[in-house]
CSV table of C-alpha atoms and ligand atoms in Angstrom, one decimal:
chain,number,residue,atom,x,y,z
A,170,MET,CA,71.7,74.4,5.1
A,171,HIS,CA,75.7,73.5,5.5
A,172,THR,CA,77.9,73.2,3.1
A,173,PRO,CA,79.8,69.5,3.3
A,174,ALA,CA,83.3,69.6,4.9
A,175,PRO,CA,86.2,70.5,2.6
A,176,ALA,CA,88.2,68.1,1.2
A,177,TRP,CA,91.1,69.2,3.2
A,178,ALA,CA,89.3,68.2,6.4
A,179,ALA,CA,87.8,65.1,5.2
A,180,ASP,CA,91.6,63.8,4.0
A,181,GLY,CA,93.4,65.1,6.6
A,182,ALA,CA,90.8,63.7,9.2
A,183,ARG,CA,92.5,60.3,8.6
A,184,HIS,CA,95.8,61.2,9.5
A,185,VAL,CA,95.2,63.5,12.2
A,186,TRP,CA,95.5,62.6,15.7
A,187,LEU,CA,93.1,64.2,18.2
A,188,PRO,CA,93.6,65.7,21.5
A,189,TYR,CA,92.0,63.8,24.6
A,190,ALA,CA,89.8,62.1,21.9
A,191,GLN,CA,88.6,58.5,21.4
A,192,MET,CA,89.5,58.6,17.6
A,193,LYS,CA,86.7,56.1,16.7
A,194,THR,CA,83.6,57.8,18.4
A,195,ALA,CA,84.8,61.6,18.5
A,196,ALA,CA,82.7,64.0,16.6
A,197,PRO,CA,84.8,65.2,13.7
A,198,PRO,CA,86.4,68.3,14.5
A,199,LEU,CA,84.9,71.4,13.1
A,200,PRO,CA,86.8,73.0,9.9
A,201,VAL,CA,87.7,76.4,10.8
A,202,VAL,CA,89.0,79.3,8.3
A,203,ARG,CA,89.1,82.3,10.0
A,204,THR,CA,89.1,83.8,13.4
A,205,HIS,CA,88.7,87.8,14.3
A,206,GLY,CA,87.5,89.3,17.7
A,207,SER,CA,85.5,86.7,19.9
A,208,ARG,CA,84.4,84.5,16.4
A,209,ILE,CA,85.2,81.3,14.8
A,210,GLU,CA,84.2,81.0,11.3
A,211,LEU,CA,83.5,77.8,10.2
A,212,ALA,CA,84.4,76.5,6.3
A,213,ASP,CA,80.7,76.0,5.6
A,214,GLY,CA,80.0,79.7,6.4
A,215,ARG,CA,78.6,79.5,9.9
A,216,SER,CA,80.4,82.0,12.7
A,217,LEU,CA,80.4,81.1,16.1
A,218,VAL,CA,80.7,83.3,19.1
A,219,ASP,CA,84.0,81.8,21.0
A,220,GLY,CA,83.3,81.3,24.8
A,221,VAL,CA,86.7,79.6,25.5
A,222,ALA,CA,89.3,81.9,24.0
A,223,SER,CA,91.3,78.8,22.6
A,224,TRP,CA,92.0,77.2,25.8
A,225,TRP,CA,92.3,80.8,27.8
A,226,THR,CA,94.7,82.3,25.2
A,227,ALA,CA,93.2,84.5,23.5
A,228,CYS,CA,92.5,87.2,25.9
A,229,HIS,CA,92.5,90.2,23.3
A,230,GLY,CA,90.3,88.2,21.0
A,231,TYR,CA,91.7,86.6,17.9
A,232,ASN,CA,94.0,88.8,15.3
A,233,HIS,CA,94.5,91.9,17.3
A,234,PRO,CA,96.0,94.1,14.9
A,235,ALA,CA,98.7,95.1,17.1
A,236,ILE,CA,99.9,91.9,18.0
A,237,ALA,CA,99.8,90.9,14.2
A,238,GLN,CA,102.0,93.8,13.4
A,239,ALA,CA,104.4,92.9,16.0
A,240,VAL,CA,104.7,89.7,14.7
A,241,ARG,CA,104.9,90.5,10.9
A,242,GLY,CA,107.8,93.2,11.8
A,243,GLN,CA,109.8,90.2,13.7
A,244,LEU,CA,109.5,88.0,11.2
A,245,ASP,CA,111.2,90.1,8.8
A,246,ALA,CA,114.1,90.6,10.9
A,247,MET,CA,114.4,87.6,12.3
A,248,PRO,CA,112.0,84.9,13.4
A,249,HIS,CA,114.0,82.4,15.6
A,250,VAL,CA,117.6,82.4,16.7
A,251,MET,CA,118.9,79.7,19.3
A,252,PHE,CA,119.5,81.1,22.8
A,253,GLY,CA,122.3,79.3,23.7
A,254,GLY,CA,124.9,81.9,23.8
A,255,LEU,CA,123.0,84.0,21.9
A,256,THR,CA,120.3,86.8,22.7
A,257,HIS,CA,117.9,89.7,21.3
A,258,GLU,CA,115.7,92.2,22.2
A,259,PRO,CA,112.3,90.7,22.3
A,260,ALA,CA,113.3,88.1,24.9
A,261,ALA,CA,115.7,90.6,27.0
A,262,ARG,CA,113.0,92.9,26.9
A,263,LEU,CA,110.2,90.5,27.9
A,264,ALA,CA,112.2,89.0,30.6
A,265,GLN,CA,112.5,92.7,32.2
A,266,ARG,CA,109.1,93.4,31.7
A,267,LEU,CA,107.7,90.1,33.4
A,268,CYS,CA,109.9,90.4,35.8
A,269,ALA,CA,108.9,94.0,36.7
A,270,LEU,CA,105.1,92.9,36.4
A,271,LEU,CA,105.3,90.2,38.7
A,272,GLY,CA,106.8,92.8,41.2
A,273,PRO,CA,109.7,93.2,44.0
A,274,GLY,CA,112.0,89.7,44.0
A,275,PHE,CA,111.3,88.3,41.0
A,276,GLU,CA,114.8,88.1,39.1
A,277,ARG,CA,115.2,85.5,36.3
A,278,VAL,CA,112.8,84.4,33.5
A,279,PHE,CA,113.8,81.1,31.8
A,280,TYR,CA,111.9,80.6,28.8
A,281,THR,CA,110.1,77.3,27.2
A,282,ASP,CA,107.2,76.8,24.9
A,283,SER,CA,104.2,75.3,26.8
A,284,GLY,CA,103.1,75.5,30.1
A,285,SER,CA,104.0,71.8,30.7
A,286,VAL,CA,107.4,72.1,29.8
A,287,ALA,CA,107.0,75.5,32.3
A,288,VAL,CA,106.3,73.2,35.2
A,289,GLU,CA,108.9,71.0,34.4
A,290,VAL,CA,111.7,73.5,34.7
A,291,ALA,CA,110.0,75.0,38.1
A,292,MET,CA,109.7,71.3,39.3
A,293,LYS,CA,113.8,70.9,38.0
A,294,MET,CA,114.7,74.4,39.4
A,295,ALA,CA,113.2,73.7,43.0
A,296,VAL,CA,114.9,70.0,43.0
A,297,GLN,CA,118.4,71.6,41.8
A,298,PHE,CA,118.0,74.6,44.2
A,299,TRP,CA,118.4,71.8,47.2
A,300,LEU,CA,121.1,69.6,45.4
A,301,ASN,CA,122.9,72.7,44.7
A,302,GLN,CA,123.0,72.9,48.6
A,303,GLY,CA,124.0,69.3,49.1
A,304,GLU,CA,120.3,68.3,49.8
A,305,ARG,CA,119.6,65.3,48.0
A,306,GLN,CA,116.6,64.0,49.4
A,307,ARG,CA,114.3,66.6,48.7
A,308,SER,CA,112.9,65.0,45.3
A,309,ARG,CA,109.1,65.3,45.9
A,310,PHE,CA,106.4,67.7,45.6
A,311,LEU,CA,103.4,68.5,47.7
A,312,ALA,CA,100.6,69.1,45.4
A,313,PHE,CA,96.9,69.1,45.3
A,314,ARG,CA,93.7,67.1,44.9
A,315,GLY,CA,91.8,68.6,42.0
A,316,GLY,CA,95.1,70.3,40.5
A,317,TYR,CA,96.3,70.6,36.8
A,318,HIS,CA,99.9,71.3,35.7
A,319,GLY,CA,100.0,69.7,32.4
A,320,ASP,CA,100.4,66.2,30.4
A,321,THR,CA,104.3,65.3,30.2
A,322,PHE,CA,105.3,62.4,32.9
A,323,GLY,CA,106.7,64.9,35.6
A,324,THR,CA,103.5,67.0,35.4
A,325,MET,CA,101.1,64.2,35.2
A,326,ALA,CA,102.6,63.2,38.8
A,327,VAL,CA,101.4,66.5,40.3
A,328,CYS,CA,97.8,66.3,38.9
A,329,ASP,CA,94.7,65.0,40.7
A,330,PRO,CA,95.7,61.4,40.9
A,331,GLU,CA,91.9,60.3,40.4
A,332,ASP,CA,89.9,62.7,39.1
A,333,GLY,CA,92.6,64.3,36.8
A,334,MET,CA,92.9,63.0,32.9
A,335,HIS,CA,95.8,60.7,34.0
A,336,SER,CA,94.7,58.3,36.3
A,337,LEU,CA,95.4,55.5,33.7
A,338,PHE,CA,99.4,56.1,34.3
A,339,ARG,CA,99.2,56.1,38.2
A,340,GLY,CA,101.5,53.2,38.8
A,341,LEU,CA,104.2,54.7,36.3
A,342,LEU,CA,104.6,58.1,37.9
A,343,THR,CA,106.8,59.7,40.6
A,344,GLN,CA,104.5,59.6,43.9
A,345,HIS,CA,104.2,63.0,45.4
A,346,VAL,CA,102.5,64.1,48.4
A,347,MET,CA,98.7,64.9,47.5
A,348,ALA,CA,97.0,66.8,49.8
A,349,PRO,CA,93.5,68.7,50.1
A,350,LEU,CA,94.0,73.2,49.9
A,351,PRO,CA,93.8,74.0,53.2
A,352,ARG,CA,90.2,75.8,53.1
A,353,ASP,CA,88.7,74.4,56.5
A,354,GLU,CA,89.8,73.3,59.7
A,355,ALA,CA,90.2,69.3,58.7
A,356,SER,CA,91.6,69.9,55.4
A,357,GLN,CA,94.3,72.2,57.2
A,358,ALA,CA,94.9,69.2,59.9
A,359,GLU,CA,95.6,66.8,57.2
A,360,LEU,CA,97.9,69.2,55.5
A,361,ASP,CA,99.6,69.7,58.6
A,362,ALA,CA,99.8,66.1,59.0
A,363,LEU,CA,101.2,65.3,55.9
A,364,LEU,CA,103.7,67.8,56.2
A,365,ARG,CA,104.8,66.9,59.3
A,366,GLN,CA,105.3,63.3,57.9
A,367,HIS,CA,106.9,64.6,54.4
A,368,ALA,CA,108.3,68.0,54.6
A,369,HIS,CA,111.9,66.8,54.9
A,370,GLU,CA,111.8,64.9,51.5
A,371,LEU,CA,109.8,67.9,49.8
A,372,ALA,CA,111.3,70.3,47.5
A,373,GLY,CA,108.4,72.5,47.2
A,374,ILE,CA,104.7,73.6,47.2
A,375,LEU,CA,103.1,73.7,43.7
A,376,VAL,CA,99.6,75.0,43.6
A,377,GLU,CA,97.3,76.7,40.8
A,378,PRO,CA,96.4,80.2,42.6
A,379,LEU,CA,92.7,80.8,43.0
A,380,VAL,CA,91.7,78.7,40.9
A,381,GLN,CA,92.2,74.9,39.6
A,382,GLY,CA,91.3,75.5,36.2
A,383,ALA,CA,91.5,71.7,34.2
A,384,GLY,CA,90.6,70.1,37.3
A,385,GLY,CA,87.0,71.4,37.2
A,386,MET,CA,87.2,75.1,37.9
A,387,LEU,CA,87.7,74.9,41.4
A,388,MET,CA,88.0,78.4,43.1
A,389,HIS,CA,89.5,78.9,46.4
A,390,PRO,CA,89.9,82.3,48.8
A,391,PRO,CA,93.1,84.0,48.7
A,392,GLU,CA,93.4,83.2,52.5
A,393,VAL,CA,94.1,79.6,51.3
A,394,LEU,CA,97.7,81.2,49.8
A,395,ALA,CA,98.6,83.2,53.1
A,396,ARG,CA,98.2,79.6,54.6
A,397,LEU,CA,100.5,78.0,52.0
A,398,ARG,CA,103.0,80.6,52.4
A,399,ALA,CA,103.0,80.3,56.2
A,400,LEU,CA,103.1,76.4,55.6
A,401,ALA,CA,106.0,76.6,53.3
A,402,ASP,CA,108.1,79.0,55.7
A,403,ARG,CA,107.9,77.3,58.6
A,404,HIS,CA,109.0,74.1,57.1
A,405,GLY,CA,111.9,75.6,54.6
A,406,LEU,CA,110.0,74.7,51.4
A,407,LEU,CA,110.0,76.4,48.3
A,408,LEU,CA,106.4,77.6,47.1
A,409,ILE,CA,105.6,77.5,43.3
A,410,TYR,CA,102.3,79.1,41.9
A,411,ASP,CA,101.2,77.8,38.5
A,412,GLU,CA,99.9,81.0,37.2
A,413,ILE,CA,99.6,79.4,33.5
A,414,PHE,CA,95.7,79.3,33.3
A,415,THR,CA,95.4,82.4,35.9
A,416,GLY,CA,98.0,84.8,34.7
A,417,PHE,CA,97.3,88.0,32.4
A,418,GLY,CA,94.3,89.3,34.0
A,419,ARG,CA,91.8,86.3,33.9
A,420,THR,CA,91.2,86.1,37.6
A,421,GLY,CA,90.7,90.1,37.4
A,422,THR,CA,94.0,91.2,38.4
A,423,MET,CA,97.0,90.4,36.4
A,424,PHE,CA,98.3,87.7,38.6
A,425,ALA,CA,96.0,86.0,40.6
A,426,PHE,CA,98.5,86.0,43.6
A,427,GLU,CA,98.1,89.6,43.7
A,428,GLN,CA,94.7,89.2,45.2
A,429,ALA,CA,96.7,87.2,48.2
A,430,ASP,CA,99.0,88.6,50.6
A,431,ALA,CA,101.4,85.6,49.8
A,432,ARG,CA,104.0,85.6,47.2
A,433,PRO,CA,105.6,82.6,45.3
A,434,ASP,CA,109.3,81.8,45.1
A,435,ILE,CA,108.5,80.5,41.4
A,436,VAL,CA,105.9,81.3,39.0
A,437,THR,CA,105.0,79.3,35.6
A,438,LEU,CA,103.3,81.4,32.9
A,439,SER,CA,101.9,80.4,29.4
A,440,LYS,CA,98.2,80.5,28.0
A,441,ALA,CA,97.5,84.0,27.3
A,442,LEU,CA,101.3,85.5,27.6
A,443,THR,CA,101.3,85.8,23.9
A,444,GLY,CA,97.8,86.7,23.6
A,445,GLY,CA,97.2,83.4,22.0
A,446,THR,CA,99.2,83.8,19.2
A,447,LEU,CA,102.2,81.8,19.6
A,448,PRO,CA,103.4,79.2,22.0
A,449,LEU,CA,105.6,80.7,24.7
A,450,ALA,CA,106.0,79.7,28.6
A,451,ALA,CA,108.3,81.4,31.2
A,452,THR,CA,109.1,79.8,34.3
A,453,VAL,CA,110.0,83.0,36.5
A,454,ALA,CA,112.3,82.6,39.8
A,455,SER,CA,112.9,84.7,42.8
A,456,ARG,CA,116.1,86.1,43.8
A,457,ARG,CA,116.4,83.3,46.4
A,458,VAL,CA,115.9,80.6,44.2
A,459,PHE,CA,118.2,82.3,41.3
A,460,ASP,CA,121.0,82.8,44.2
A,461,GLY,CA,121.0,79.0,44.7
A,462,PHE,CA,122.3,78.5,41.3
A,463,TRP,CA,125.0,81.5,41.3
A,464,SER,CA,128.2,79.8,41.9
A,465,ASP,CA,131.8,79.1,40.7
A,466,ASP,CA,130.8,75.1,40.2
A,467,PRO,CA,129.7,74.9,36.8
A,468,GLY,CA,127.7,71.9,38.0
A,469,HIS,CA,125.2,74.4,39.5
A,470,ALA,CA,124.0,75.8,36.2
A,471,LEU,CA,120.4,75.0,35.7
A,472,MET,CA,120.7,72.0,33.3
A,473,HIS,CA,117.6,72.7,31.0
A,474,GLY,CA,117.2,74.0,27.4
A,475,PRO,CA,114.9,73.5,25.0
A,476,THR,CA,115.3,74.1,21.2
A,477,PHE,CA,113.0,76.8,20.9
A,478,MET,CA,113.2,78.8,24.1
A,479,GLY,CA,113.0,82.3,23.7
A,480,ASN,CA,111.5,82.2,20.0
A,481,ALA,CA,111.9,85.7,18.6
A,482,LEU,CA,108.1,85.6,17.2
A,483,ALA,CA,106.6,84.3,20.1
A,484,CYS,CA,108.7,87.5,22.5
A,485,ALA,CA,107.4,89.7,20.2
A,486,ALA,CA,103.8,88.7,20.2
A,487,ALA,CA,104.3,88.6,24.2
A,488,ASN,CA,105.7,92.0,24.2
A,489,ALA,CA,103.0,93.5,22.0
A,490,SER,CA,100.0,91.9,24.5
A,491,LEU,CA,101.7,93.4,26.8
A,492,ASP,CA,101.4,96.8,25.6
A,493,LEU,CA,97.8,96.2,25.0
A,494,PHE,CA,97.4,95.5,28.7
A,495,GLU,CA,99.3,98.6,29.4
A,496,ASN,CA,97.1,100.5,26.8
A,497,GLU,CA,93.7,99.4,27.0
A,498,PRO,CA,91.5,98.7,30.0
A,499,ARG,CA,91.9,95.0,29.7
A,500,LEU,CA,91.3,94.7,33.7
A,501,GLU,CA,88.0,97.0,33.8
A,502,GLN,CA,86.8,94.5,30.9
A,503,VAL,CA,87.7,91.7,33.2
A,504,ALA,CA,85.5,93.4,35.9
A,505,THR,CA,82.3,94.2,33.4
A,506,LEU,CA,82.8,90.8,31.9
A,507,SER,CA,82.9,89.3,35.7
A,508,ARG,CA,79.2,91.2,36.4
A,509,ALA,CA,77.7,90.2,32.9
A,510,LEU,CA,78.8,86.5,33.5
A,511,GLU,CA,77.2,86.7,36.9
A,512,ALA,CA,74.1,88.1,36.4
A,513,GLY,CA,73.5,86.2,32.9
A,514,LEU,CA,74.2,82.6,34.8
A,515,ALA,CA,72.5,83.4,38.3
A,516,PRO,CA,69.4,82.1,37.0
A,517,CYS,CA,71.1,78.5,36.4
A,518,ARG,CA,71.5,78.4,40.4
A,519,GLU,CA,67.5,77.3,40.5
A,520,LEU,CA,67.7,74.4,38.0
A,521,PRO,CA,67.8,71.3,40.6
A,522,TRP,CA,70.2,69.5,37.9
A,523,VAL,CA,72.8,72.5,38.6
A,524,ARG,CA,74.8,72.1,41.4
A,525,ASP,CA,77.0,75.4,41.2
A,526,VAL,CA,77.6,78.0,39.4
A,527,ARG,CA,80.9,80.2,40.1
A,528,VAL,CA,82.3,83.2,38.9
A,529,LEU,CA,86.0,85.0,39.4
A,530,GLY,CA,86.9,87.7,37.1
A,531,ALA,CA,86.4,86.4,33.7
A,532,ILE,CA,85.7,82.6,34.6
A,533,ALA,CA,82.2,81.4,34.9
A,534,ALA,CA,81.5,77.8,35.4
A,535,VAL,CA,78.1,75.9,35.4
A,536,GLU,CA,78.4,72.7,37.5
A,537,LEU,CA,76.0,70.1,36.9
A,538,ALA,CA,74.9,67.6,39.4
A,539,ALA,CA,75.6,64.3,37.3
A,540,PRO,CA,78.2,63.9,34.5
A,541,PHE,CA,76.3,64.4,31.0
A,542,ASP,CA,76.9,63.2,27.1
A,543,ARG,CA,79.5,65.6,26.5
A,544,ASP,CA,79.6,64.9,22.5
A,545,ALA,CA,75.7,66.0,22.5
A,546,LEU,CA,76.3,69.0,25.0
A,547,ARG,CA,79.1,70.2,22.6
A,548,ALA,CA,76.9,69.9,19.5
A,549,ARG,CA,73.9,71.7,20.9
A,550,LEU,CA,75.9,74.5,21.9
A,551,VAL,CA,77.2,74.7,18.2
A,552,GLU,CA,73.7,74.6,17.1
A,553,ALA,CA,72.8,77.3,19.6
A,554,GLY,CA,75.8,79.1,17.4
A,555,VAL,CA,78.7,79.2,20.3
A,556,TRP,CA,82.3,77.7,20.9
A,557,VAL,CA,82.0,76.1,24.6
A,558,ARG,CA,83.5,72.8,25.5
A,559,PRO,CA,82.4,71.6,28.6
A,560,PHE,CA,84.6,68.7,30.4
A,561,GLY,CA,83.6,66.5,33.2
A,562,ASN,CA,80.5,67.9,34.6
A,563,ILE,CA,81.4,71.4,33.9
A,564,VAL,CA,80.0,73.7,31.3
A,565,TYR,CA,82.5,77.1,31.8
A,566,LEU,CA,83.0,80.3,29.8
A,567,THR,CA,86.0,82.2,29.7
A,568,PRO,CA,85.6,84.4,26.9
A,569,ALA,CA,88.3,86.9,25.5
A,570,PHE,CA,88.4,90.2,27.7
A,571,THR,CA,87.5,92.4,24.7
A,572,ILE,CA,84.4,90.2,23.5
A,573,GLY,CA,81.5,92.9,22.9
A,574,ARG,CA,78.2,93.4,24.6
A,575,ASP,CA,76.2,91.7,21.7
A,576,ASP,CA,78.3,88.6,21.3
A,577,LEU,CA,78.7,88.2,25.4
A,578,ASP,CA,74.7,88.4,25.5
A,579,PHE,CA,74.3,86.1,23.0
A,580,LEU,CA,76.8,83.8,24.3
A,581,ILE,CA,75.6,83.8,28.2
A,582,ALA,CA,72.0,83.1,26.8
A,583,ALA,CA,72.9,80.3,24.6
A,584,VAL,CA,75.0,78.7,27.3
A,585,ALA,CA,72.0,79.3,29.9
A,586,GLY,CA,69.6,78.0,27.3
A,587,VAL,CA,71.2,74.9,26.7
A,588,VAL,CA,71.8,74.3,30.7
A,589,ARG,CA,68.2,75.0,31.0
A,590,THR,CA,67.1,72.2,28.8
A,591,MET,CA,69.4,69.7,30.2
A,592,ARG,CA,67.2,68.2,32.8
A,593,PRO,CA,68.2,64.4,33.1
A,594,PRO,CA,65.5,62.0,32.0
A,595,ALA,CA,63.4,60.8,34.9
A,596,ALA,CA,64.9,57.5,36.5
B,614,PLP,C1,97.1,74.4,30.6
B,614,PLP,C2,98.0,74.2,31.9
B,614,PLP,C3,99.1,73.6,31.6
B,614,PLP,C4,99.8,73.1,30.7
B,614,PLP,O1,100.2,73.9,29.7
B,614,PLP,P1,100.6,73.2,28.1
B,614,PLP,O2,100.8,74.2,27.4
B,614,PLP,O3,98.8,72.8,27.7
B,614,PLP,O4,101.5,72.2,28.2
B,614,PLP,C5,99.8,73.6,32.8
B,614,PLP,N1,99.3,74.6,34.3
B,614,PLP,C6,98.0,74.9,34.1
B,614,PLP,C7,97.5,75.7,35.1
B,614,PLP,C8,97.3,74.9,33.0
B,614,PLP,O5,96.0,75.3,33.0
């Protein structure tokens, strides 16, 4: 027996506009009253095991006491102060730590408050890097089919133009050069040809390293990144890694690019940066890129500055999250999680209506052969006691790295069970 939705949910539902939802037909959102660990507690008393970690952010599980304590302490001292002309310890310390974690060459952190804006800043940085050298024609990017980099106008233009979420706006967006990832000889040849034709007008190459997330949990081997690095060098382009999804352990290493012998010039970070507690993003530049702005000419300054950049609460949360990566065995947990996801979902491969099952780090995707009734599937997963949010023809799991064995087994069994009963109706 479920109790009816609380009054605030029904009253508010008339005024809230939901993401990516046809408001007329979408199922109403589930009212949540509490989170803890890998659990989402609903207003009607049900407790769901979370398989999504709130869009891949809550890597330490919900309500980690160490992050809560850091944020509480910062709230008393100073929740926020403008970052123009002022600075504070949480932001300064975080910048230093992020550069140290990213490794040699990484020098400067530019803070923003969402992933899309971090990518916008990376693109602006790359374009202005060339403008500052008098190269006015380098205003476009090479980006990849299957990619996703955000929802703003600048970033929609570098998402997959056809299968992405933004095909509706195609005519209104800057035309960038969309290429296949160089996985084999044919795609390598196509990419080479595109670069020969367009390199002179490109500012850089933008890619999600190892996994294209929102574009379909599409994975590629590290050699692809080495090829992109070589091409960027050959054509004198900046290489930008969008690690907003992959950063902070999700693929098994702190950053996905550590698995490849190919370092970028600019990296974007967000999602798990604060352990899923507060909005924060960062665009981190290498010394080469930063040097392109270092000048006596005020016109060469990076022309960007979000109101809430470097928010002290968010930076305190991020520092506490990095402490947890240092003090708790997160990457070992990811490795264990990865093996459990692989073993638990492997039987789905035998189903004729499953096209592929792929696992990398703490990411598992079951790709179905045909698109499905998403609302019905989502409802069945909730009935099974789990929070999983399939899209396209992908059912994926990206749990918290700290999920307990019981919850993990329950989650995998629920997803495998629901996928098993998804046989499409006979034609
Ligand atoms: C989520 C995501 C973004 C956009 O981040 P928002 O915070 O939603 O604006 C950009 N790039 C990648 C790879 C992402 O996964």
